[in-house]
XYZ file of C-alpha atoms in Angstrom:
727
model
C -116.074 4.885 -31.675
C -118.359 2.504 -32.377
C -119.077 -1.764 -32.424
C -121.625 -3.762 -33.051
C -121.589 -7.253 -32.692
C -123.428 -9.021 -34.781
C -127.129 -11.517 -34.727
C -125.247 -14.228 -35.646
C -123.692 -14.873 -32.929
C -126.888 -16.391 -31.506
C -127.706 -18.571 -34.519
C -125.178 -20.273 -33.059
C -127.150 -21.989 -31.351
C -129.175 -23.425 -34.013
C -125.823 -25.391 -35.722
C -124.977 -29.307 -33.987
C -122.000 -28.176 -32.227
C -124.266 -25.900 -30.240
C -126.584 -28.450 -29.301
C -123.572 -30.537 -28.364
C -122.062 -27.743 -26.611
C -126.012 -27.105 -24.960
C -125.901 -31.306 -23.860
C -122.572 -30.743 -22.684
C -122.506 -27.642 -20.910
C -126.645 -28.332 -19.540
C -129.648 -26.704 -21.320
C -130.022 -22.716 -21.851
C -131.564 -20.885 -19.187
C -135.729 -20.998 -20.201
C -138.200 -17.980 -20.462
C -140.224 -17.554 -16.859
C -142.703 -15.060 -16.843
C -142.756 -14.907 -13.163
C -138.840 -14.226 -12.548
C -137.906 -10.737 -12.068
C -135.429 -11.040 -10.153
C -133.542 -12.979 -6.831
C -136.657 -14.910 -5.813
C -138.160 -14.266 -2.549
C -139.433 -18.157 -1.111
C -135.756 -19.680 -0.417
C -134.663 -22.329 1.955
C -131.745 -22.573 4.090
C -128.548 -24.144 2.288
C -125.961 -26.041 3.431
C -126.925 -26.673 6.943
C -124.535 -28.682 7.902
C -121.396 -26.312 6.745
C -123.028 -23.309 8.494
C -123.086 -25.639 11.926
C -119.868 -27.174 11.392
C -118.159 -22.906 10.818
C -120.124 -22.165 14.657
C -118.305 -24.792 15.664
C -115.130 -24.040 14.612
C -115.450 -19.983 15.219
C -116.424 -20.749 18.629
C -113.281 -22.768 18.952
C -111.211 -20.188 17.696
C -112.874 -18.336 21.456
C -111.771 -21.077 23.546
C -107.952 -20.852 21.854
C -108.147 -17.443 22.363
C -109.127 -17.421 26.139
C -106.988 -20.871 26.603
C -103.923 -18.473 25.026
C -104.565 -15.664 26.845
C -104.553 -16.994 30.382
C -101.212 -19.061 29.680
C -99.693 -16.881 27.845
C -97.140 -14.576 28.689
C -95.666 -11.924 25.661
C -93.396 -10.133 27.817
C -90.961 -13.251 27.440
C -91.066 -12.344 23.922
C -89.854 -8.967 24.014
C -86.738 -9.455 26.835
C -83.891 -11.587 27.247
C -84.439 -14.142 29.922
C -80.830 -15.426 31.645
C -80.097 -19.219 33.485
C -82.456 -18.918 36.004
C -85.630 -17.670 33.786
C -85.471 -13.818 34.815
C -86.410 -10.951 32.579
C -83.388 -8.271 31.694
C -84.500 -4.655 31.321
C -88.007 -6.044 33.484
C -88.713 -5.912 36.649
C -86.510 -6.321 39.641
C -83.917 -6.362 36.863
C -84.837 -3.341 35.358
C -81.383 -1.835 36.223
C -80.202 -4.663 33.934
C -80.876 -4.806 30.777
C -78.704 -6.441 28.894
C -77.941 -10.456 28.438
C -74.544 -11.753 28.833
C -72.917 -15.750 27.526
C -70.527 -16.632 29.506
C -69.254 -18.845 27.053
C -70.653 -18.206 23.159
C -68.411 -20.959 22.222
C -71.323 -23.467 23.074
C -73.176 -21.688 20.787
C -71.107 -22.643 17.296
C -72.588 -26.398 18.795
C -76.126 -25.330 18.261
C -75.296 -23.673 14.722
C -78.177 -21.948 13.387
C -80.752 -23.501 15.649
C -79.555 -21.418 18.701
C -81.729 -18.514 17.473
C -84.726 -21.358 18.151
C -83.219 -23.589 20.970
C -81.407 -20.846 22.855
C -77.350 -20.945 23.589
C -77.046 -23.499 26.570
C -73.835 -21.887 28.627
C -74.986 -19.715 31.572
C -75.947 -16.479 30.981
C -76.275 -13.343 33.745
C -78.450 -9.716 33.298
C -75.940 -6.770 33.237
C -76.102 -3.166 33.414
C -73.346 -2.845 30.547
C -72.224 -5.061 27.754
C -68.187 -5.632 28.386
C -66.011 -2.817 26.436
C -62.802 -4.850 27.155
C -60.859 -7.546 26.872
C -60.479 -10.509 30.290
C -59.268 -13.851 30.636
C -58.895 -15.915 33.684
C -55.851 -17.918 33.382
C -53.127 -15.355 33.432
C -54.889 -13.948 36.541
C -55.582 -17.336 38.609
C -51.497 -17.828 37.256
C -50.595 -14.614 39.613
C -52.497 -15.352 42.479
C -50.989 -18.912 42.583
C -47.515 -16.607 41.833
C -48.282 -14.206 44.823
C -50.359 -16.413 46.878
C -52.561 -13.242 47.238
C -56.015 -12.932 46.183
C -56.496 -9.782 43.106
C -58.884 -7.436 44.015
C -57.925 -5.819 40.948
C -58.379 -8.416 38.646
C -61.311 -9.960 40.836
C -63.574 -6.779 39.954
C -63.058 -7.134 36.071
C -64.922 -10.647 36.344
C -68.583 -11.548 35.881
C -70.616 -13.777 37.815
C -73.977 -15.261 39.021
C -75.358 -13.272 41.332
C -74.739 -15.584 44.246
C -71.618 -14.965 43.764
C -69.355 -11.677 44.424
C -65.885 -12.804 43.334
C -63.912 -10.070 45.823
C -64.993 -11.365 48.925
C -65.356 -15.068 48.187
C -62.739 -17.688 49.122
C -62.575 -19.503 45.935
C -59.961 -19.745 43.558
C -60.744 -17.923 40.197
C -60.007 -21.339 38.442
C -62.769 -22.607 40.755
C -64.952 -20.374 39.876
C -64.731 -20.527 36.505
C -64.586 -24.340 36.658
C -67.995 -24.006 38.363
C -69.498 -21.276 36.029
C -69.699 -18.933 38.341
C -67.548 -16.451 36.388
C -66.880 -15.664 33.118
C -63.592 -17.823 31.769
C -63.543 -14.369 29.691
C -65.071 -12.142 27.632
C -64.184 -9.563 24.610
C -65.443 -5.924 23.683
C -69.048 -6.269 23.286
C -72.760 -4.527 21.690
C -75.637 -4.813 22.987
C -77.927 -5.983 19.674
C -81.609 -6.565 21.155
C -80.652 -6.467 24.927
C -77.876 -9.401 24.027
C -74.120 -8.643 24.544
C -72.403 -9.962 21.236
C -69.181 -9.488 19.789
C -68.493 -5.957 18.127
C -64.690 -7.126 17.486
C -64.996 -8.628 13.800
C -64.312 -5.212 11.984
C -61.434 -4.351 13.977
C -59.382 -8.022 13.168
C -57.453 -7.943 9.785
C -56.672 -12.045 11.059
C -59.512 -13.567 12.987
C -57.835 -17.197 12.948
C -55.211 -14.839 15.364
C -55.618 -15.737 18.969
C -57.344 -12.854 21.147
C -55.341 -11.015 23.324
C -56.431 -8.667 26.435
C -55.366 -5.292 26.887
C -51.993 -5.766 28.254
C -51.381 -8.814 24.720
C -52.211 -12.275 27.023
C -53.808 -14.390 24.845
C -57.405 -15.320 25.987
C -58.181 -18.540 27.001
C -61.538 -20.937 28.393
C -62.484 -22.502 31.050
C -60.897 -25.389 29.576
C -57.497 -23.603 29.128
C -58.286 -23.274 25.594
C -57.247 -20.803 23.696
C -60.043 -18.125 22.119
C -59.618 -17.204 18.531
C -61.373 -14.320 16.198
C -62.810 -17.179 13.710
C -64.082 -19.208 16.734
C -65.570 -17.037 18.707
C -66.908 -15.215 15.594
C -68.825 -19.250 15.032
C -69.987 -18.970 18.271
C -71.788 -15.819 17.715
C -72.665 -16.030 13.870
C -76.099 -17.484 14.112
C -77.083 -15.456 17.361
C -75.662 -12.427 15.710
C -77.715 -12.856 12.374
C -81.070 -13.854 14.740
C -80.211 -10.847 16.770
C -79.185 -8.151 14.440
C -82.331 -9.243 11.991
C -84.313 -8.516 15.313
C -83.125 -5.605 15.730
C -83.943 -4.447 12.331
C -87.524 -5.319 12.554
C -87.345 -2.980 16.008
C -86.020 -0.102 14.266
C -89.009 -0.498 11.570
C -91.227 -0.424 14.966
C -89.591 2.362 15.747
C -90.309 4.262 12.046
C -93.768 3.092 12.554
C -94.450 4.774 15.893
C -92.882 7.545 14.721
C -94.504 8.070 11.360
C -98.057 6.067 12.212
C -100.135 9.385 11.903
C -98.980 10.716 8.725
C -99.681 6.871 7.460
C -103.164 7.212 8.348
C -103.184 10.199 6.732
C -102.197 8.948 3.642
C -104.417 6.126 3.913
C -107.271 8.477 4.128
C -106.009 10.432 1.426
C -106.280 7.395 -0.903
C -110.080 6.526 0.395
C -110.982 10.239 -1.066
C -109.308 9.694 -4.104
C -110.493 5.875 -4.626
C -114.033 7.666 -3.643
C -113.506 10.660 -5.859
C -112.900 8.102 -8.434
C -115.488 6.026 -8.506
C -117.796 9.300 -8.092
C -116.189 10.425 -11.106
C -116.487 7.325 -12.907
C -120.446 7.318 -11.685
C -120.974 9.426 -14.701
C -118.007 9.421 -17.549
C -116.968 5.447 -16.914
C -116.035 5.947 -21.347
C -114.675 8.764 -20.905
C -112.882 7.785 -18.256
C -112.116 4.324 -19.269
C -110.435 5.505 -22.386
C -108.652 8.655 -20.925
C -107.169 5.751 -18.067
C -106.113 3.501 -21.316
C -104.420 6.859 -22.850
C -102.512 7.662 -19.861
C -101.251 4.302 -19.613
C -100.536 4.135 -22.436
C -98.526 7.736 -22.488
C -97.082 6.720 -19.538
C -95.384 3.895 -20.841
C -94.795 5.491 -23.670
C -92.766 7.948 -21.752
C -91.261 5.786 -19.940
C -89.823 3.147 -22.299
C -88.232 6.439 -23.930
C -87.036 8.189 -20.965
C -85.329 4.885 -19.362
C -83.562 3.709 -23.128
C -82.354 7.269 -23.498
C -80.690 6.594 -19.810
C -79.115 3.550 -20.386
C -78.121 4.753 -23.874
C -75.896 7.529 -21.632
C -74.458 5.150 -19.159
C -73.848 2.682 -20.604
C -70.440 2.777 -21.880
C -69.456 4.752 -18.719
C -67.128 2.282 -16.247
C -68.667 4.034 -13.293
C -72.490 2.627 -14.045
C -71.475 -0.819 -14.486
C -71.730 -2.661 -11.531
C -73.878 -5.792 -9.856
C -77.219 -5.053 -7.706
C -76.682 -5.533 -4.229
C -79.077 -4.667 -1.634
C -79.278 -1.281 -0.156
C -81.594 1.890 1.074
C -79.712 3.977 -1.265
C -82.093 4.475 -4.111
C -79.020 6.569 -6.094
C -77.536 3.221 -6.094
C -80.027 1.719 -8.402
C -80.505 5.071 -10.567
C -76.506 5.162 -11.250
C -76.509 1.623 -12.875
C -77.253 1.057 -16.485
C -78.258 -2.343 -15.838
C -81.327 -0.905 -14.358
C -82.769 1.158 -16.599
C -82.359 -1.095 -19.506
C -84.225 -3.705 -17.106
C -87.083 -0.633 -16.459
C -87.053 -0.008 -19.779
C -87.417 -3.587 -21.228
C -90.630 -3.696 -18.652
C -91.892 -0.842 -19.915
C -91.533 -1.141 -23.450
C -93.013 -4.974 -22.957
C -96.090 -3.223 -20.886
C -96.502 -0.957 -23.617
C -96.845 -3.354 -26.061
C -99.576 -5.835 -24.600
C -101.585 -2.952 -24.076
C -101.103 -1.651 -28.175
C -102.286 -5.310 -28.782
C -105.402 -5.096 -25.986
C -106.365 -2.035 -27.900
C -105.997 -2.903 -31.867
C -107.535 -6.753 -31.141
C -110.108 -6.385 -28.600
C -111.580 -2.959 -29.222
C -115.582 -4.159 -29.787
C -115.404 -5.891 -26.125
C -113.472 -2.841 -24.773
C -116.732 -1.110 -25.732
C -119.008 -4.101 -24.452
C -117.287 -3.560 -20.863
C -117.457 0.386 -20.545
C -121.325 -0.627 -20.826
C -121.225 -2.895 -18.554
C -119.138 -0.665 -16.296
C -121.391 2.664 -17.181
C -124.628 0.416 -15.674
C -122.460 -0.773 -12.751
C -122.202 3.661 -12.524
C -125.794 3.350 -12.723
C -126.590 0.482 -9.958
C -124.348 2.157 -7.867
C -125.825 5.439 -8.502
C -129.328 4.250 -6.919
C -127.830 1.955 -4.412
C -125.174 4.476 -3.197
C -124.978 2.783 0.225
C -122.911 0.077 -1.818
C -119.947 2.643 -1.382
C -120.258 2.444 1.970
C -120.532 -1.785 2.354
C -116.302 -2.448 1.992
C -115.867 -1.006 4.831
C -117.916 -3.015 6.793
C -115.765 -6.355 5.409
C -112.755 -4.377 5.801
C -113.235 -3.081 9.541
C -113.922 -6.799 10.149
C -111.092 -8.352 8.576
C -108.430 -6.008 10.763
C -110.644 -7.039 13.728
C -109.738 -10.547 12.692
C -106.244 -10.187 11.856
C -105.500 -8.281 15.095
C -107.491 -11.009 16.982
C -105.724 -14.168 15.475
C -102.396 -12.012 16.039
C -102.446 -11.275 19.841
C -103.945 -15.104 20.164
C -100.698 -16.346 17.821
C -98.569 -13.983 20.228
C -99.757 -15.484 23.020
C -99.666 -19.057 22.528
C -96.186 -18.424 21.144
C -95.014 -17.326 24.766
C -97.414 -20.044 26.277
C -94.509 -21.941 26.937
C -92.744 -23.235 30.350
C -89.612 -22.437 31.158
C -86.977 -25.605 29.922
C -83.430 -26.554 31.505
C -80.869 -28.419 30.530
C -77.565 -29.776 32.294
C -74.425 -29.071 30.890
C -70.908 -29.805 31.382
C -68.602 -26.713 31.937
C -65.105 -27.848 31.850
C -64.914 -29.884 28.705
C -67.249 -27.801 25.989
C -66.229 -30.821 23.487
C -68.458 -33.251 24.906
C -71.502 -30.921 24.080
C -73.489 -32.886 21.057
C -74.654 -30.467 17.873
C -78.029 -31.730 18.231
C -80.377 -30.091 20.906
C -81.634 -33.760 21.719
C -78.875 -34.906 23.054
C -77.678 -31.155 24.400
C -80.945 -30.233 25.842
C -81.556 -33.275 28.533
C -84.420 -32.513 30.842
C -82.687 -32.008 34.783
C -83.229 -34.138 36.792
C -86.143 -33.782 39.297
C -83.422 -33.608 42.496
C -81.222 -31.101 41.175
C -78.432 -31.137 43.944
C -76.664 -31.847 41.416
C -72.853 -33.442 43.189
C -70.981 -33.102 40.132
C -69.400 -29.031 40.662
C -68.727 -29.436 36.646
C -72.421 -30.307 36.218
C -74.850 -27.729 35.915
C -78.898 -26.940 35.854
C -79.356 -23.948 33.701
C -82.338 -22.071 32.319
C -81.918 -22.170 28.549
C -85.129 -21.011 26.935
C -89.122 -21.104 27.191
C -90.177 -24.276 26.155
C -93.300 -24.752 23.570
C -95.810 -26.304 24.993
C -97.089 -29.859 23.898
C -99.753 -28.396 22.002
C -98.637 -24.934 20.285
C -98.303 -25.918 17.089
C -101.262 -27.337 16.436
C -103.126 -24.959 17.896
C -101.133 -22.415 16.105
C -102.141 -24.156 12.341
C -105.729 -24.127 13.905
C -105.778 -20.367 14.532
C -104.321 -20.488 10.813
C -106.395 -22.844 9.057
C -109.168 -20.895 10.734
C -108.209 -17.399 9.715
C -107.744 -17.989 6.148
C -111.409 -19.453 6.422
C -113.015 -16.577 8.045
C -110.857 -14.271 6.083
C -112.567 -15.891 2.893
C -116.240 -16.191 4.965
C -115.895 -12.248 4.948
C -115.057 -11.873 1.425
C -117.404 -14.207 0.300
C -120.502 -12.779 2.258
C -119.684 -9.601 1.348
C -119.425 -10.615 -2.363
C -122.933 -12.340 -1.823
C -124.641 -9.270 -0.992
C -123.142 -7.133 -3.247
C -124.761 -9.579 -6.280
C -127.828 -9.396 -4.323
C -128.169 -5.893 -4.766
C -127.173 -5.734 -7.980
C -129.212 -8.267 -9.110
C -131.929 -6.737 -7.885
C -130.842 -3.511 -10.547
C -130.894 -5.603 -12.856
C -133.638 -7.622 -13.140
C -135.779 -4.034 -12.706
C -137.206 -3.540 -15.763
C -138.381 0.069 -16.151
C -135.007 1.772 -13.624
C -135.151 3.077 -11.238
C -139.211 2.915 -10.665
C -138.801 -0.667 -10.466
C -136.068 -0.843 -8.023
C -136.549 -2.994 -4.747
C -136.813 -0.507 -1.678
C -133.143 -1.178 0.436
C -131.790 -3.423 -1.872
C -128.015 -4.226 0.027
C -130.449 -4.679 3.227
C -132.239 -6.967 1.852
C -129.676 -8.484 0.435
C -127.895 -9.287 3.208
C -131.163 -10.249 5.455
C -131.353 -12.969 2.947
C -127.664 -13.883 3.222
C -127.494 -14.034 6.556
C -130.971 -15.947 7.182
C -130.194 -18.528 4.707
C -126.963 -18.231 2.850
C -124.728 -18.424 6.408
C -123.630 -22.154 5.206
C -123.486 -21.725 1.351
C -121.143 -19.269 1.953
C -119.445 -21.425 5.132
C -118.879 -24.158 2.110
C -117.123 -22.005 -0.722
C -115.340 -20.083 1.362
C -114.138 -23.245 3.221
C -112.495 -24.563 0.093
C -110.784 -22.096 -0.850
C -108.967 -22.284 2.620
C -108.615 -25.631 2.363
C -106.239 -24.834 -0.613
C -104.339 -22.152 1.302
C -103.799 -23.991 3.972
C -102.227 -26.535 1.367
C -99.850 -24.181 0.082
C -98.667 -22.791 2.868
C -97.522 -26.270 3.891
C -96.123 -26.397 0.484
C -93.635 -23.714 1.154
C -93.357 -25.227 4.440
C -91.966 -28.047 2.603
C -89.715 -26.384 0.265
C -87.733 -24.365 2.739
C -87.189 -27.840 4.455
C -85.976 -29.601 1.163
C -84.356 -25.891 0.169
C -80.438 -26.945 0.816
C -81.427 -30.662 -0.665
C -79.586 -31.898 -3.464
C -82.841 -33.605 -5.165
C -83.911 -32.123 -8.388
C -86.858 -34.485 -8.302
C -88.032 -33.729 -4.885
C -87.443 -29.889 -5.659
C -89.470 -30.079 -9.051
C -91.961 -32.076 -7.485
C -92.642 -29.285 -5.363
C -92.696 -26.627 -8.024
C -95.294 -27.997 -10.143
C -97.685 -28.738 -6.801
C -97.152 -25.117 -5.975
C -98.254 -23.989 -8.925
C -100.739 -26.254 -9.627
C -102.609 -25.541 -6.199
C -101.812 -21.794 -6.933
C -103.668 -21.974 -10.370
C -107.120 -23.825 -7.970
C -107.138 -20.819 -5.872
C -107.408 -18.969 -8.754
C -109.684 -20.864 -10.345
C -111.893 -21.825 -7.449
C -112.019 -17.766 -6.458
C -113.908 -17.275 -9.609
C -116.239 -19.875 -9.436
C -117.025 -18.741 -5.887
C -118.253 -15.309 -6.990
C -119.950 -16.922 -10.180
C -121.927 -19.302 -7.675
C -122.478 -16.705 -5.111
C -124.004 -14.726 -7.865
C -126.102 -17.825 -8.959
C -127.111 -17.921 -4.827
C -127.945 -14.620 -4.400
C -130.638 -14.502 -8.036
C -132.211 -18.605 -7.251
C -131.315 -19.257 -3.313
C -130.233 -22.537 -3.983
C -127.300 -24.198 -2.778
C -123.609 -23.912 -3.024
C -123.074 -27.078 -5.898
C -125.859 -26.186 -7.675
C -125.056 -22.332 -8.010
C -121.564 -23.341 -8.531
C -122.455 -26.132 -11.617
C -125.088 -23.515 -13.197
C -122.770 -20.945 -13.509
C -119.904 -22.737 -14.515
C -122.388 -24.317 -17.480
C -123.661 -20.294 -17.899
C -119.737 -19.609 -18.362
C -118.906 -22.522 -20.358
C -122.065 -21.391 -22.836
C -120.108 -17.993 -23.466
C -116.782 -19.162 -22.903
C -115.720 -16.602 -25.421
C -117.709 -13.674 -24.083
C -116.604 -14.359 -20.288
C -112.719 -14.958 -21.323
C -112.837 -11.613 -22.837
C -115.620 -9.186 -21.346
C -114.904 -10.097 -17.738
C -110.857 -9.941 -18.188
C -111.236 -6.682 -19.682
C -113.347 -5.061 -17.067
C -111.161 -6.329 -14.909
C -107.984 -5.163 -16.667
C -109.762 -1.488 -16.632
C -111.027 -1.676 -12.713
C -107.477 -2.770 -11.927
C -105.981 0.024 -13.735
C -108.034 2.867 -11.647
C -106.644 0.492 -8.549
C -102.954 1.585 -9.358
C -103.840 4.945 -10.221
C -104.833 5.513 -6.541
C -102.143 3.430 -5.232
C -99.790 5.654 -7.650
C -100.513 8.993 -7.323
C -100.803 8.412 -2.995
C -97.467 6.384 -2.894
C -95.673 8.880 -5.012
C -96.746 11.983 -2.655
C -95.921 9.619 -0.106
C -92.038 9.388 -1.357
C -91.733 12.488 -1.875
C -93.560 13.689 1.730
C -90.914 11.305 3.947
C -87.873 12.188 1.711
C -88.162 15.633 2.378
C -89.133 16.926 -0.913
C -91.971 18.544 -0.336
C -90.468 21.994 0.643
C -93.185 23.549 2.381
C -93.770 20.368 4.379
C -90.134 19.513 5.396
C -91.318 20.649 8.914
C -93.191 17.778 9.331
C -91.249 15.165 8.030
C -89.906 12.394 11.096
C -86.350 11.550 11.536
C -86.788 7.445 10.289
C -83.826 4.533 10.268
C -85.410 3.885 6.677
C -87.592 6.605 4.983
C -89.468 3.804 2.582
C -90.871 1.920 5.671
C -94.015 4.173 5.663
C -94.102 4.205 2.027
C -94.479 0.714 1.457
C -96.824 1.053 4.370
C -98.920 3.182 2.663
C -98.180 1.450 -0.993
C -99.778 -1.559 0.605
C -102.405 -0.079 2.560
C -103.490 1.705 -0.283
C -103.818 -0.749 -2.580
C -105.727 -2.958 -0.164
C -108.002 0.410 -0.026
C -108.480 0.946 -3.426
C -108.821 -3.182 -4.237
C -111.902 -2.528 -1.735
C -114.054 0.759 -2.909
C -113.505 -0.613 -6.670
C -114.290 -4.532 -5.376
C -117.754 -3.047 -5.142
C -116.729 -2.155 -8.995
C -115.849 -5.172 -9.880
C -118.379 -7.246 -8.316
C -121.540 -5.168 -10.286
C -119.754 -5.916 -13.102
C -120.093 -9.421 -12.855
C -122.937 -9.518 -11.074
C -124.709 -7.670 -14.275
C -122.790 -9.546 -16.718
C -124.174 -12.646 -15.187
C -127.887 -11.839 -15.567
C -126.510 -10.037 -19.152
C -125.749 -14.179 -20.207
C -128.901 -15.432 -18.176
C -131.450 -11.827 -20.213
C -129.635 -13.022 -23.215
C -130.737 -17.046 -23.029
C -134.167 -15.978 -21.458
C -135.388 -13.466 -23.976
C -135.060 -12.682 -27.013
C -136.937 -8.829 -27.510
C -140.546 -10.110 -28.570
C -143.421 -8.629 -26.552
C -143.580 -11.252 -23.998
C -139.662 -11.941 -23.594
C -138.326 -8.433 -23.973
C -134.676 -8.149 -22.806
C -133.956 -6.371 -19.062
C -130.558 -5.200 -20.462
C -129.951 -1.433 -21.143
C -130.213 0.262 -24.625
C -126.374 0.691 -24.899
C -125.848 -3.392 -25.065
C -128.611 -3.708 -26.749
C -127.246 -1.275 -28.974
C -123.517 -2.428 -28.959
C -124.992 -6.510 -29.538
C -127.665 -4.806 -32.339
C -130.600 -6.053 -30.217
C -133.769 -4.119 -29.465
C -137.195 -4.635 -27.593
C -140.170 -4.712 -29.444
C -142.079 -3.121 -26.248
C -139.653 -0.355 -25.007
C -139.071 0.399 -21.344
C -138.845 3.713 -19.800
C -135.094 3.789 -19.723
C -134.667 2.881 -23.510
């Protein structure tokens, strides 16, 4: 399989259109007899950005120290009663569940109950109620008999300072003063909160709730409690707590399978390393085999999925709507599932065939660049280990940010509110009116007005500090990525501009490149990463605005938000592409970020066809390599956790959702594969940019010989009059 690009590609520079292009996108790079790779005499670039980054980075440390000093994550884990005590912790370790006196007040808050808290007295209890009780019938009984009913009073749930069986107060006084709950129903603990568990057993939610003795349940104001009213009171609370329960189940699965997940990620590292090592010698064969494998995979997938669809389309039991479930067999028994998968497979197969048909010659150039990157890696083996360093730095950064965010979220102070216990209808539906700050003098005269703990309030500046930490997460994360790109670019550029390889390759190119990056170009790295961070924080802000206007009926606002999200998504992709090429120019010439970005952009625009085809084809081939690693690791994890690998069945853990570790391994495998193949990606991009400059600087004469290898010269139909040792 051969292909050559005509020498006429170079002659286009003599045309009038080419002259206009050169005027618009700058002059071609001139020949410099003293240039032989990354220049050594360079100065510090973008110093102001470097200073600004260091100041903001120190600010992260200050915020983290303050959050650690002020915060207490335990308050986020355990539920709090009306006095701010933590149920299930400390002196209340024997009372792990939180009981709400009147869930109807939660309905007044709506969905905000998850944030503002439920403004009703709450106490820690050992177990949630398992029956039904109401105060009114017990009060009538005592009024008629003039004797306290010990049996009924023992059923009451009261605050810590009240013992219903020994107090002289009537049941009505206990209820009206919010010393005891007016009623309770059968409840179940969800994340430590007692939430009614009766709705699945009720046929008619509008009917009055009754006790075990068939008496209607009433509230403190003697109003009848119905199933629908109680459901409204606990709806948002139950949804919120159920979500937390699912989260805890997922965390439980992760705790039970963490070491197996680590083994899976270790296997992904080994597979990625083997794939890269094999590509060092047979890059072309591996690329073509990968393309053929994907053609075969999607060809078989298309055949199989459409075969399954044909066999199920007329089966009435295979018809239905998509619903979320962890039971995969539900989806595999639907005809629509196979139709959708078939269309996707056929579309991908068609795209692959078109790429192979029309871009064959460009694929040959991409293969030559990948081979050259393989040779570069074989000459600089430390490049394979380099991704581990930024990867570990990113993990440390993310862990620090997550811990700081957790401590910031728990840095609030106890928030109290005044409520009227005898007339719940006076409670406002807005938290601004409801959660009034308690007066300084908490000795309230009115027996019906109480000052209770509601929630841990968010600090005045917490939201701004969280925003600052999120922005710094983006900035530092992109800084680490950019530093890795700059370091690799310097090493691969040193390799390309060595005329006789490997004899002319500098000693310790990675170390030298890293030293240049730290000594001269941290400011440029900070500048480029700052641009990406600003774009990313704007995208987060747009997501926040979209969530706020989601319920709005204003189509213009929704359209503008969608357009802005699309614009900034495209802008981020473009700036990442431009930044990467700017770092290559910085690594070679040592100029500041803006100048390097301009030179890289002009060089790309002067060779826009080659860039658009060759660079993206190379990226696509590397992406296929990532998918191979991820698919192999994920498939193995799926069969293991599903119990289908019989000789390992004894090691398969019992999980709530067996897909949780599979998804984690899939994501982790992609991150690992992306880190390893980023070496090749950066190598190909660096060699390609150097290749373009090589074409502009040199003409193959004895004075200006090409630095490209013989494969690239053969594809382009070029040759040197003076042979290098690798020709």
